[in-house]
mmCIF file of C-alpha atoms in Angstrom:
data_model
loop_
_atom_site.group_PDB
_atom_site.id
_atom_site.type_symbol
_atom_site.label_atom_id
_atom_site.label_comp_id
_atom_site.label_asym_id
_atom_site.label_seq_id
_atom_site.Cartn_x
_atom_site.Cartn_y
_atom_site.Cartn_z
ATOM 1 C CA MET G 5 -10.746 -3.696 -28.793
ATOM 2 C CA LEU G 6 -11.190 0.081 -28.846
ATOM 3 C CA GLN G 7 -13.056 1.220 -31.956
ATOM 4 C CA PRO G 8 -14.369 4.521 -33.364
ATOM 5 C CA ALA G 9 -18.006 5.329 -32.615
ATOM 6 C CA SER G 10 -20.486 7.968 -33.700
ATOM 7 C CA LEU G 11 -23.632 9.614 -32.442
ATOM 8 C CA ALA G 12 -25.595 7.101 -34.535
ATOM 9 C CA ASP G 13 -24.471 4.472 -32.004
ATOM 10 C CA LEU G 14 -26.427 6.307 -29.286
ATOM 11 C CA PRO G 15 -30.054 6.299 -30.498
ATOM 12 C CA ALA G 16 -31.390 7.553 -27.156
ATOM 13 C CA PHE G 17 -30.020 11.015 -27.991
ATOM 14 C CA ARG G 18 -30.858 13.511 -30.740
ATOM 15 C CA CYS G 19 -28.468 16.351 -31.540
ATOM 16 C CA ALA G 20 -28.601 19.479 -33.699
ATOM 17 C CA HIS G 21 -27.294 23.021 -34.066
ATOM 18 C CA ALA G 22 -28.702 26.426 -34.821
ATOM 19 C CA GLU G 23 -26.553 29.486 -35.482
ATOM 20 C CA ASP G 24 -26.405 32.962 -36.952
ATOM 21 C CA ALA G 25 -23.195 32.823 -38.967
ATOM 22 C CA SER G 26 -23.313 36.512 -39.868
ATOM 23 C CA ALA G 27 -23.470 37.442 -36.184
ATOM 24 C CA GLY G 28 -21.010 34.767 -35.039
ATOM 25 C CA THR G 29 -23.047 32.926 -32.414
ATOM 26 C CA GLY G 30 -25.161 29.800 -32.031
ATOM 27 C CA CYS G 31 -26.249 26.899 -29.869
ATOM 28 C CA THR G 32 -26.056 23.101 -29.857
ATOM 29 C CA VAL G 33 -28.785 20.945 -28.334
ATOM 30 C CA VAL G 34 -28.712 17.324 -27.172
ATOM 31 C CA VAL G 35 -32.172 15.897 -26.471
ATOM 32 C CA ALA G 36 -33.001 12.688 -24.615
ATOM 33 C CA PRO G 37 -36.745 12.346 -25.335
ATOM 34 C CA ALA G 38 -37.186 9.582 -22.752
ATOM 35 C CA GLY G 39 -34.945 11.331 -20.221
ATOM 36 C CA ALA G 40 -31.450 10.329 -19.154
ATOM 37 C CA THR G 41 -29.185 10.550 -16.125
ATOM 38 C CA CYS G 42 -27.026 13.669 -16.098
ATOM 39 C CA GLY G 43 -24.093 14.935 -14.048
ATOM 40 C CA VAL G 44 -21.901 18.020 -14.338
ATOM 41 C CA ASP G 45 -18.567 19.386 -13.186
ATOM 42 C CA VAL G 46 -17.924 23.141 -13.515
ATOM 43 C CA ARG G 47 -14.452 24.662 -13.178
ATOM 44 C CA GLY G 48 -12.897 28.036 -13.804
ATOM 45 C CA GLY G 49 -13.817 31.391 -12.379
ATOM 46 C CA GLY G 50 -16.691 32.570 -14.572
ATOM 47 C CA PRO G 51 -19.328 29.993 -15.519
ATOM 48 C CA ALA G 52 -22.696 30.825 -17.095
ATOM 49 C CA THR G 53 -24.893 27.804 -16.387
ATOM 50 C CA ARG G 54 -28.535 26.794 -16.035
ATOM 51 C CA GLU G 55 -30.122 24.297 -13.616
ATOM 52 C CA THR G 56 -26.824 22.696 -12.636
ATOM 53 C CA ASP G 57 -27.917 22.543 -8.974
ATOM 54 C CA LEU G 58 -30.561 20.016 -10.046
ATOM 55 C CA LEU G 59 -27.744 17.687 -11.055
ATOM 56 C CA LYS G 60 -26.240 17.428 -7.581
ATOM 57 C CA PRO G 61 -26.564 13.808 -6.471
ATOM 58 C CA GLU G 62 -28.451 14.772 -3.312
ATOM 59 C CA ASN G 63 -31.190 16.599 -5.233
ATOM 60 C CA MET G 64 -34.444 15.053 -6.412
ATOM 61 C CA ILE G 65 -34.403 15.135 -10.234
ATOM 62 C CA GLU G 66 -33.184 11.860 -11.752
ATOM 63 C CA ALA G 67 -33.927 12.407 -15.449
ATOM 64 C CA VAL G 68 -32.886 15.277 -17.727
ATOM 65 C CA HIS G 69 -34.422 15.844 -21.154
ATOM 66 C CA ALA G 70 -31.883 18.143 -22.821
ATOM 67 C CA VAL G 71 -28.429 19.676 -22.505
ATOM 68 C CA VAL G 72 -27.848 23.011 -24.259
ATOM 69 C CA LEU G 73 -24.415 24.402 -25.176
ATOM 70 C CA SER G 74 -24.699 28.025 -26.220
ATOM 71 C CA GLY G 75 -22.775 31.111 -27.194
ATOM 72 C CA GLY G 76 -23.781 34.558 -26.022
ATOM 73 C CA SER G 77 -22.420 34.563 -22.470
ATOM 74 C CA ALA G 78 -25.216 34.794 -19.875
ATOM 75 C CA PHE G 79 -27.577 36.126 -22.561
ATOM 76 C CA GLY G 80 -27.328 32.725 -24.239
ATOM 77 C CA LEU G 81 -29.115 31.045 -21.344
ATOM 78 C CA ALA G 82 -32.315 32.187 -23.069
ATOM 79 C CA ALA G 83 -31.778 29.468 -25.697
ATOM 80 C CA SER G 84 -32.682 26.851 -23.094
ATOM 81 C CA THR G 85 -36.109 28.452 -22.640
ATOM 82 C CA GLY G 86 -36.832 27.843 -26.315
ATOM 83 C CA VAL G 87 -35.686 24.240 -25.983
ATOM 84 C CA MET G 88 -38.092 23.795 -23.066
ATOM 85 C CA ASP G 89 -40.942 25.226 -25.125
ATOM 86 C CA GLU G 90 -40.253 22.892 -28.059
ATOM 87 C CA LEU G 91 -39.974 19.795 -25.882
ATOM 88 C CA ALA G 92 -43.132 20.643 -23.948
ATOM 89 C CA ALA G 93 -45.011 21.141 -27.221
ATOM 90 C CA ARG G 94 -43.905 17.618 -28.219
ATOM 91 C CA GLY G 95 -45.174 16.145 -24.936
ATOM 92 C CA ILE G 96 -41.692 15.600 -23.512
ATOM 93 C CA GLY G 97 -41.076 16.229 -19.820
ATOM 94 C CA PHE G 98 -42.421 15.375 -16.414
ATOM 95 C CA PRO G 99 -46.252 15.326 -16.375
ATOM 96 C CA VAL G 100 -47.778 17.845 -13.987
ATOM 97 C CA GLU G 101 -51.554 17.496 -14.411
ATOM 98 C CA SER G 102 -52.171 18.749 -17.979
ATOM 99 C CA ALA G 103 -48.682 20.265 -18.392
ATOM 100 C CA ARG G 104 -45.271 18.846 -19.253
ATOM 101 C CA VAL G 105 -42.130 20.188 -17.612
ATOM 102 C CA PRO G 106 -38.951 19.263 -19.503
ATOM 103 C CA ILE G 107 -35.733 19.422 -17.508
ATOM 104 C CA VAL G 108 -33.211 21.394 -19.573
ATOM 105 C CA VAL G 109 -29.702 22.162 -18.337
ATOM 106 C CA GLY G 110 -27.051 24.182 -20.093
ATOM 107 C CA ALA G 111 -23.887 26.238 -20.184
ATOM 108 C CA CYS G 112 -22.720 29.221 -22.231
ATOM 109 C CA LEU G 113 -19.456 30.539 -23.623
ATOM 110 C CA PHE G 114 -18.513 34.167 -24.317
ATOM 111 C CA ASP G 115 -18.483 35.042 -28.028
ATOM 112 C CA LEU G 116 -19.873 38.581 -27.872
ATOM 113 C CA LEU G 117 -16.658 40.129 -29.211
ATOM 114 C CA VAL G 118 -16.536 37.880 -32.306
ATOM 115 C CA GLY G 119 -18.705 38.807 -35.276
ATOM 116 C CA GLN G 120 -21.514 41.036 -34.075
ATOM 117 C CA ASN G 121 -22.596 41.736 -30.521
ATOM 118 C CA ALA G 122 -25.368 39.138 -30.685
ATOM 119 C CA HIS G 123 -26.473 36.090 -28.761
ATOM 120 C CA PRO G 124 -28.730 33.038 -29.058
ATOM 121 C CA ASP G 125 -32.299 33.629 -27.942
ATOM 122 C CA ALA G 126 -35.298 31.419 -27.204
ATOM 123 C CA ALA G 127 -36.242 31.278 -30.889
ATOM 124 C CA MET G 128 -32.803 29.958 -31.824
ATOM 125 C CA GLY G 129 -32.944 27.368 -29.049
ATOM 126 C CA ARG G 130 -36.349 26.221 -30.250
ATOM 127 C CA ARG G 131 -35.060 25.911 -33.831
ATOM 128 C CA ALA G 132 -32.163 23.759 -32.644
ATOM 129 C CA ALA G 133 -34.459 21.513 -30.606
ATOM 130 C CA ALA G 134 -36.836 21.066 -33.548
ATOM 131 C CA ALA G 135 -33.882 20.307 -35.837
ATOM 132 C CA ALA G 136 -32.773 17.554 -33.451
ATOM 133 C CA PHE G 137 -35.961 15.650 -34.280
ATOM 134 C CA GLU G 138 -35.766 16.388 -38.000
ATOM 135 C CA ARG G 139 -32.086 15.594 -38.589
ATOM 136 C CA ASP G 140 -31.183 12.183 -39.997
ATOM 137 C CA ALA G 141 -29.426 10.546 -37.050
ATOM 138 C CA ALA G 142 -27.363 8.409 -39.433
ATOM 139 C CA GLU G 143 -25.665 11.515 -40.827
ATOM 140 C CA PRO G 144 -22.628 12.936 -38.976
ATOM 141 C CA LEU G 145 -23.304 16.048 -36.924
ATOM 142 C CA ALA G 146 -21.656 19.121 -38.461
ATOM 143 C CA GLU G 147 -18.445 20.335 -36.821
ATOM 144 C CA GLY G 148 -16.366 23.521 -36.842
ATOM 145 C CA ASN G 149 -18.033 26.938 -37.103
ATOM 146 C CA VAL G 150 -21.472 25.658 -36.164
ATOM 147 C CA GLY G 151 -23.789 25.743 -33.183
ATOM 148 C CA ALA G 152 -22.120 26.712 -29.926
ATOM 149 C CA GLY G 153 -18.790 26.782 -31.769
ATOM 150 C CA CYS G 154 -19.895 29.374 -34.324
ATOM 151 C CA GLY G 155 -18.135 32.271 -32.585
ATOM 152 C CA ALA G 156 -15.580 30.288 -30.570
ATOM 153 C CA SER G 157 -11.915 31.327 -30.475
ATOM 154 C CA VAL G 158 -8.761 30.365 -28.580
ATOM 155 C CA GLY G 159 -5.437 31.898 -27.572
ATOM 156 C CA LYS G 160 -6.536 35.243 -26.123
ATOM 157 C CA LEU G 161 -3.629 35.622 -23.694
ATOM 158 C CA LEU G 162 -2.414 38.768 -25.503
ATOM 159 C CA GLY G 163 -5.825 39.964 -26.635
ATOM 160 C CA GLY G 164 -8.333 39.086 -29.307
ATOM 161 C CA ASP G 165 -6.194 40.334 -32.182
ATOM 162 C CA ARG G 166 -3.680 37.520 -31.480
ATOM 163 C CA ALA G 167 -6.362 34.808 -31.153
ATOM 164 C CA MET G 168 -7.357 32.028 -33.569
ATOM 165 C CA LYS G 169 -10.705 30.619 -34.648
ATOM 166 C CA ALA G 170 -11.926 27.439 -33.009
ATOM 167 C CA GLY G 171 -15.295 25.733 -33.098
ATOM 168 C CA LEU G 172 -17.236 22.634 -32.123
ATOM 169 C CA GLY G 173 -15.862 19.090 -32.307
ATOM 170 C CA VAL G 174 -17.377 15.608 -32.047
ATOM 171 C CA TYR G 175 -15.519 12.356 -31.356
ATOM 172 C CA GLY G 176 -16.659 8.912 -30.241
ATOM 173 C CA LEU G 177 -15.191 5.626 -29.027
ATOM 174 C CA ARG G 178 -16.591 2.150 -28.446
ATOM 175 C CA LEU G 179 -15.343 -0.683 -26.255
ATOM 176 C CA GLY G 180 -17.601 -3.685 -26.781
ATOM 177 C CA GLU G 181 -21.153 -2.472 -26.229
ATOM 178 C CA LEU G 182 -20.036 0.587 -24.259
ATOM 179 C CA VAL G 183 -20.049 3.840 -26.262
ATOM 180 C CA ALA G 184 -18.954 7.362 -25.322
ATOM 181 C CA CYS G 185 -19.236 10.329 -27.688
ATOM 182 C CA ALA G 186 -18.109 13.842 -26.782
ATOM 183 C CA LEU G 187 -19.298 17.176 -28.164
ATOM 184 C CA VAL G 188 -17.350 20.293 -27.181
ATOM 185 C CA ALA G 189 -17.209 23.975 -28.100
ATOM 186 C CA VAL G 190 -13.683 25.261 -27.460
ATOM 187 C CA ASN G 191 -13.459 28.943 -26.564
ATOM 188 C CA ALA G 192 -10.427 28.897 -24.294
ATOM 189 C CA LEU G 193 -8.243 31.698 -23.026
ATOM 190 C CA GLY G 194 -5.323 29.333 -23.585
ATOM 191 C CA ASN G 195 -3.796 27.395 -26.462
ATOM 192 C CA VAL G 196 -4.823 23.952 -27.758
ATOM 193 C CA ARG G 197 -2.444 21.094 -28.517
ATOM 194 C CA ASP G 198 -2.874 17.725 -30.196
ATOM 195 C CA ALA G 199 -2.219 14.284 -28.707
ATOM 196 C CA SER G 200 1.498 14.561 -29.565
ATOM 197 C CA GLY G 201 1.784 17.770 -27.535
ATOM 198 C CA ALA G 202 2.202 20.093 -30.538
ATOM 199 C CA TRP G 203 0.389 23.431 -30.408
ATOM 200 C CA ILE G 204 -2.267 23.525 -33.128
ATOM 201 C CA ALA G 205 -4.037 26.787 -32.280
ATOM 202 C CA GLY G 206 -3.675 29.623 -29.827
ATOM 203 C CA CYS G 207 -2.016 32.947 -29.177
ATOM 204 C CA ARG G 208 -0.001 34.047 -32.256
ATOM 205 C CA ASP G 209 3.359 35.773 -32.388
ATOM 206 C CA ASP G 210 4.250 38.600 -34.769
ATOM 207 C CA GLU G 211 4.797 36.084 -37.601
ATOM 208 C CA GLY G 212 1.413 34.461 -37.043
ATOM 209 C CA ARG G 213 2.797 31.286 -35.476
ATOM 210 C CA VAL G 214 1.351 29.768 -32.304
ATOM 211 C CA MET G 215 3.375 30.859 -29.276
ATOM 212 C CA ASP G 216 4.172 28.739 -26.278
ATOM 213 C CA PRO G 217 1.758 29.975 -23.565
ATOM 214 C CA LEU G 218 4.650 30.627 -21.160
ATOM 215 C CA ASP G 219 6.177 33.012 -23.708
ATOM 216 C CA ALA G 220 2.808 34.724 -24.025
ATOM 217 C CA PHE G 221 2.621 35.035 -20.226
ATOM 218 C CA ALA G 222 6.069 36.618 -20.180
ATOM 219 C CA ALA G 223 4.957 39.169 -22.774
ATOM 220 C CA LEU G 224 1.798 39.773 -20.775
ATOM 221 C CA ALA G 225 3.815 40.375 -17.608
ATOM 222 C CA HIS G 226 5.919 42.986 -19.423
ATOM 223 C CA GLN G 227 2.758 44.678 -20.709
ATOM 224 C CA ALA G 228 1.272 44.707 -17.204
ATOM 225 C CA ALA G 229 4.430 46.158 -15.715
ATOM 226 C CA ASP G 230 4.537 48.894 -18.361
ATOM 227 C CA ALA G 231 0.861 49.691 -17.815
ATOM 228 C CA ALA G 232 1.294 49.817 -14.037
ATOM 229 C CA SER G 233 4.276 52.137 -14.401
ATOM 230 C CA ALA G 234 2.336 54.416 -16.747
ATOM 231 C CA ALA G 235 -0.666 54.457 -14.414
ATOM 232 C CA THR G 236 1.569 55.365 -11.470
ATOM 233 C CA ASP G 237 3.219 58.150 -13.451
ATOM 234 C CA GLU G 238 -0.200 59.550 -14.358
ATOM 235 C CA GLY G 239 -1.602 59.086 -10.866
ATOM 236 C CA GLU G 240 -4.259 56.629 -11.999
ATOM 237 C CA GLY G 241 -5.305 53.411 -10.310
ATOM 238 C CA ALA G 242 -4.689 50.111 -12.074
ATOM 239 C CA VAL G 243 -7.630 48.514 -13.866
ATOM 240 C CA ASP G 244 -8.396 44.903 -12.999
ATOM 241 C CA PRO G 245 -8.875 43.055 -16.300
ATOM 242 C CA ALA G 246 -10.829 40.331 -14.508
ATOM 243 C CA ALA G 247 -13.476 42.766 -13.295
ATOM 244 C CA GLY G 248 -15.644 42.317 -16.411
ATOM 245 C CA PRO G 249 -17.529 39.306 -17.770
ATOM 246 C CA CYS G 250 -15.820 35.951 -18.249
ATOM 247 C CA ALA G 251 -14.598 36.212 -21.840
ATOM 248 C CA ASN G 252 -13.811 32.584 -22.663
ATOM 249 C CA THR G 253 -15.051 29.119 -21.539
ATOM 250 C CA THR G 254 -14.958 25.617 -23.016
ATOM 251 C CA ILE G 255 -18.251 23.750 -22.710
ATOM 252 C CA GLY G 256 -18.841 20.091 -23.531
ATOM 253 C CA VAL G 257 -21.050 17.065 -23.024
ATOM 254 C CA VAL G 258 -20.249 13.352 -23.011
ATOM 255 C CA LEU G 259 -23.039 11.085 -24.255
ATOM 256 C CA THR G 260 -22.901 7.449 -23.229
ATOM 257 C CA ASN G 261 -25.100 4.361 -23.094
ATOM 258 C CA ALA G 262 -23.572 3.365 -19.736
ATOM 259 C CA ARG G 263 -25.846 2.759 -16.787
ATOM 260 C CA LEU G 264 -24.771 5.406 -14.276
ATOM 261 C CA THR G 265 -26.184 6.975 -11.151
ATOM 262 C CA LYS G 266 -26.206 10.760 -10.814
ATOM 263 C CA ALA G 267 -23.201 10.526 -8.506
ATOM 264 C CA GLN G 268 -21.312 8.426 -11.040
ATOM 265 C CA ALA G 269 -22.230 10.742 -13.924
ATOM 266 C CA THR G 270 -20.971 13.657 -11.861
ATOM 267 C CA LYS G 271 -17.699 11.848 -11.192
ATOM 268 C CA VAL G 272 -17.306 11.001 -14.890
ATOM 269 C CA SER G 273 -17.630 14.728 -15.652
ATOM 270 C CA SER G 274 -14.917 15.444 -13.092
ATOM 271 C CA THR G 275 -12.582 12.889 -14.664
ATOM 272 C CA VAL G 276 -13.256 14.174 -18.197
ATOM 273 C CA HIS G 277 -11.798 17.541 -17.187
ATOM 274 C CA ASP G 278 -8.466 15.686 -17.457
ATOM 275 C CA ALA G 279 -8.937 15.897 -21.234
ATOM 276 C CA TYR G 280 -9.338 19.673 -20.976
ATOM 277 C CA ALA G 281 -6.108 19.831 -18.956
ATOM 278 C CA ARG G 282 -4.223 17.690 -21.492
ATOM 279 C CA ALA G 283 -5.339 19.681 -24.521
ATOM 280 C CA ILE G 284 -5.664 23.280 -23.259
ATOM 281 C CA LYS G 285 -3.012 25.416 -21.570
ATOM 282 C CA PRO G 286 -3.780 27.314 -19.442
ATOM 283 C CA VAL G 287 -7.173 25.895 -18.496
ATOM 284 C CA HIS G 288 -9.724 26.472 -15.704
ATOM 285 C CA THR G 289 -8.542 30.073 -15.228
ATOM 286 C CA SER G 290 -10.496 32.912 -13.653
ATOM 287 C CA GLY G 291 -11.305 33.957 -17.233
ATOM 288 C CA ASP G 292 -12.877 30.569 -18.093
ATOM 289 C CA GLY G 293 -16.064 28.838 -16.933
ATOM 290 C CA ASP G 294 -15.149 25.372 -18.182
ATOM 291 C CA THR G 295 -18.004 22.863 -17.922
ATOM 292 C CA VAL G 296 -18.488 19.155 -18.677
ATOM 293 C CA PHE G 297 -21.868 17.400 -18.640
ATOM 294 C CA THR G 298 -22.227 13.604 -18.699
ATOM 295 C CA PHE G 299 -25.524 12.388 -20.209
ATOM 296 C CA ALA G 300 -26.099 8.655 -19.723
ATOM 297 C CA SER G 301 -28.990 6.717 -21.289
ATOM 298 C CA GLY G 302 -28.347 3.558 -19.266
ATOM 299 C CA GLU G 303 -28.758 0.660 -21.704
ATOM 300 C CA VAL G 304 -25.364 -0.930 -20.975
ATOM 301 C CA PRO G 305 -24.201 -2.056 -17.504
ATOM 302 C CA ALA G 306 -20.638 -0.768 -17.329
ATOM 303 C CA ASP G 307 -17.827 -0.258 -14.878
ATOM 304 C CA TYR G 308 -17.755 3.384 -13.798
ATOM 305 C CA ASP G 309 -13.983 3.768 -14.115
ATOM 306 C CA LEU G 310 -13.982 2.260 -17.600
ATOM 307 C CA THR G 311 -16.736 4.664 -18.638
ATOM 308 C CA ALA G 312 -14.793 7.636 -17.265
ATOM 309 C CA ILE G 313 -11.602 6.578 -19.066
ATOM 310 C CA LEU G 314 -13.419 6.050 -22.380
ATOM 311 C CA ALA G 315 -15.239 9.377 -21.992
ATOM 312 C CA THR G 316 -11.978 11.223 -21.291
ATOM 313 C CA GLU G 317 -10.339 9.838 -24.427
ATOM 314 C CA ALA G 318 -13.417 10.751 -26.476
ATOM 315 C CA MET G 319 -13.343 14.290 -25.120
ATOM 316 C CA GLN G 320 -9.661 14.692 -25.961
ATOM 317 C CA GLY G 321 -10.434 13.718 -29.546
ATOM 318 C CA ALA G 322 -13.363 16.147 -29.669
ATOM 319 C CA LEU G 323 -11.229 19.010 -28.337
ATOM 320 C CA GLU G 324 -8.702 18.501 -31.135
ATOM 321 C CA ARG G 325 -11.438 18.284 -33.774
ATOM 322 C CA ALA G 326 -13.028 21.486 -32.474
ATOM 323 C CA VAL G 327 -9.833 23.247 -33.575
ATOM 324 C CA THR G 328 -8.925 21.308 -36.711
ATOM 325 C CA GLN G 329 -12.456 21.407 -38.161
ATOM 326 C CA ALA G 330 -12.848 25.173 -37.666
ATOM 327 C CA SER G 331 -12.482 27.609 -40.567
ATOM 328 C CA GLY G 332 -11.004 31.084 -40.437
ATOM 329 C CA ALA G 333 -13.739 33.686 -39.857
ATOM 330 C CA TYR G 334 -14.438 37.119 -38.336
ATOM 331 C CA GLY G 335 -10.860 38.175 -39.015
ATOM 332 C CA LEU G 336 -9.385 35.192 -37.134
ATOM 333 C CA PRO G 337 -7.280 32.498 -38.828
ATOM 334 C CA ALA G 338 -7.911 28.830 -38.102
ATOM 335 C CA ALA G 339 -5.456 25.974 -37.548
ATOM 336 C CA GLY G 340 -5.342 25.204 -41.259
ATOM 337 C CA ASP G 341 -4.301 28.797 -42.036
ATOM 338 C CA ARG G 342 -1.279 28.980 -39.737
ATOM 339 C CA PRO G 343 2.199 29.396 -41.277
ATOM 340 C CA ALA G 344 4.510 26.398 -41.353
ATOM 341 C CA ARG G 345 7.252 26.394 -38.740
#
């Protein structure tokens, strides 16, 4: 029978956050001190990732020591350097003569326009990694405006002033001995809906209610047509809004005790993107760099397809919690602040 699970059911992993709430950015770290199998699937047009080529099944590395989810766009990749430093100082990583080389992979979302123009650095990454060892693993990991979700927002189809606050969510499921827990920071261009299909956060209309994304696209098309007409009248060329940095991105990791190969972990990550597609509309756009890692500690022999299905359901729950556990901040309302229909 399917049952709820928590990160405490996966003792091979240690998790923690660090953030600067005043600046509106942070990072979330998952450490596997003994190393674990890791795969990744990256979609969307603008990812900011670190060491994901190592995770290709044909490449040599078989054990990863940490996954880092970070705000700060490409600047946030620096957080992973701090995680490496902390793990190496603790003797974690591949031994190379007198040195230790931890394998740390990661992905970033764009939160530079929320709060202050700030980003996680190596010091913040090191704090998060140290906190992972100090945190009581029996206590639930904080959700909402924390870690990589500190500056996350959703529903930016008509610009940031119509967006809503999102954050980081955690959700786990167990089937017998098999456990899958998902952590995700939701910073989508699109809207987010719950399991019933109802919109719970996203682009807001003039009354502050969540719009259907297709209605938002229609409004966007009218805006684009008006802008193009004005530019033609003034003799100016049109500006491509996609020419700048990727301004969104949902980044997540599935933790499991399943025994998987790198190829299987990669395929699980691919399947888990189904949860993104169920919950977020639109998803995987040119303005997103959506990423899913699968981190497998390998204690439980398990059917690959069953693991992928369980992981997908866990991720869908985490995506919803990333929205419902967020609090209004930085001038953006959260799901709990929206007007009743």
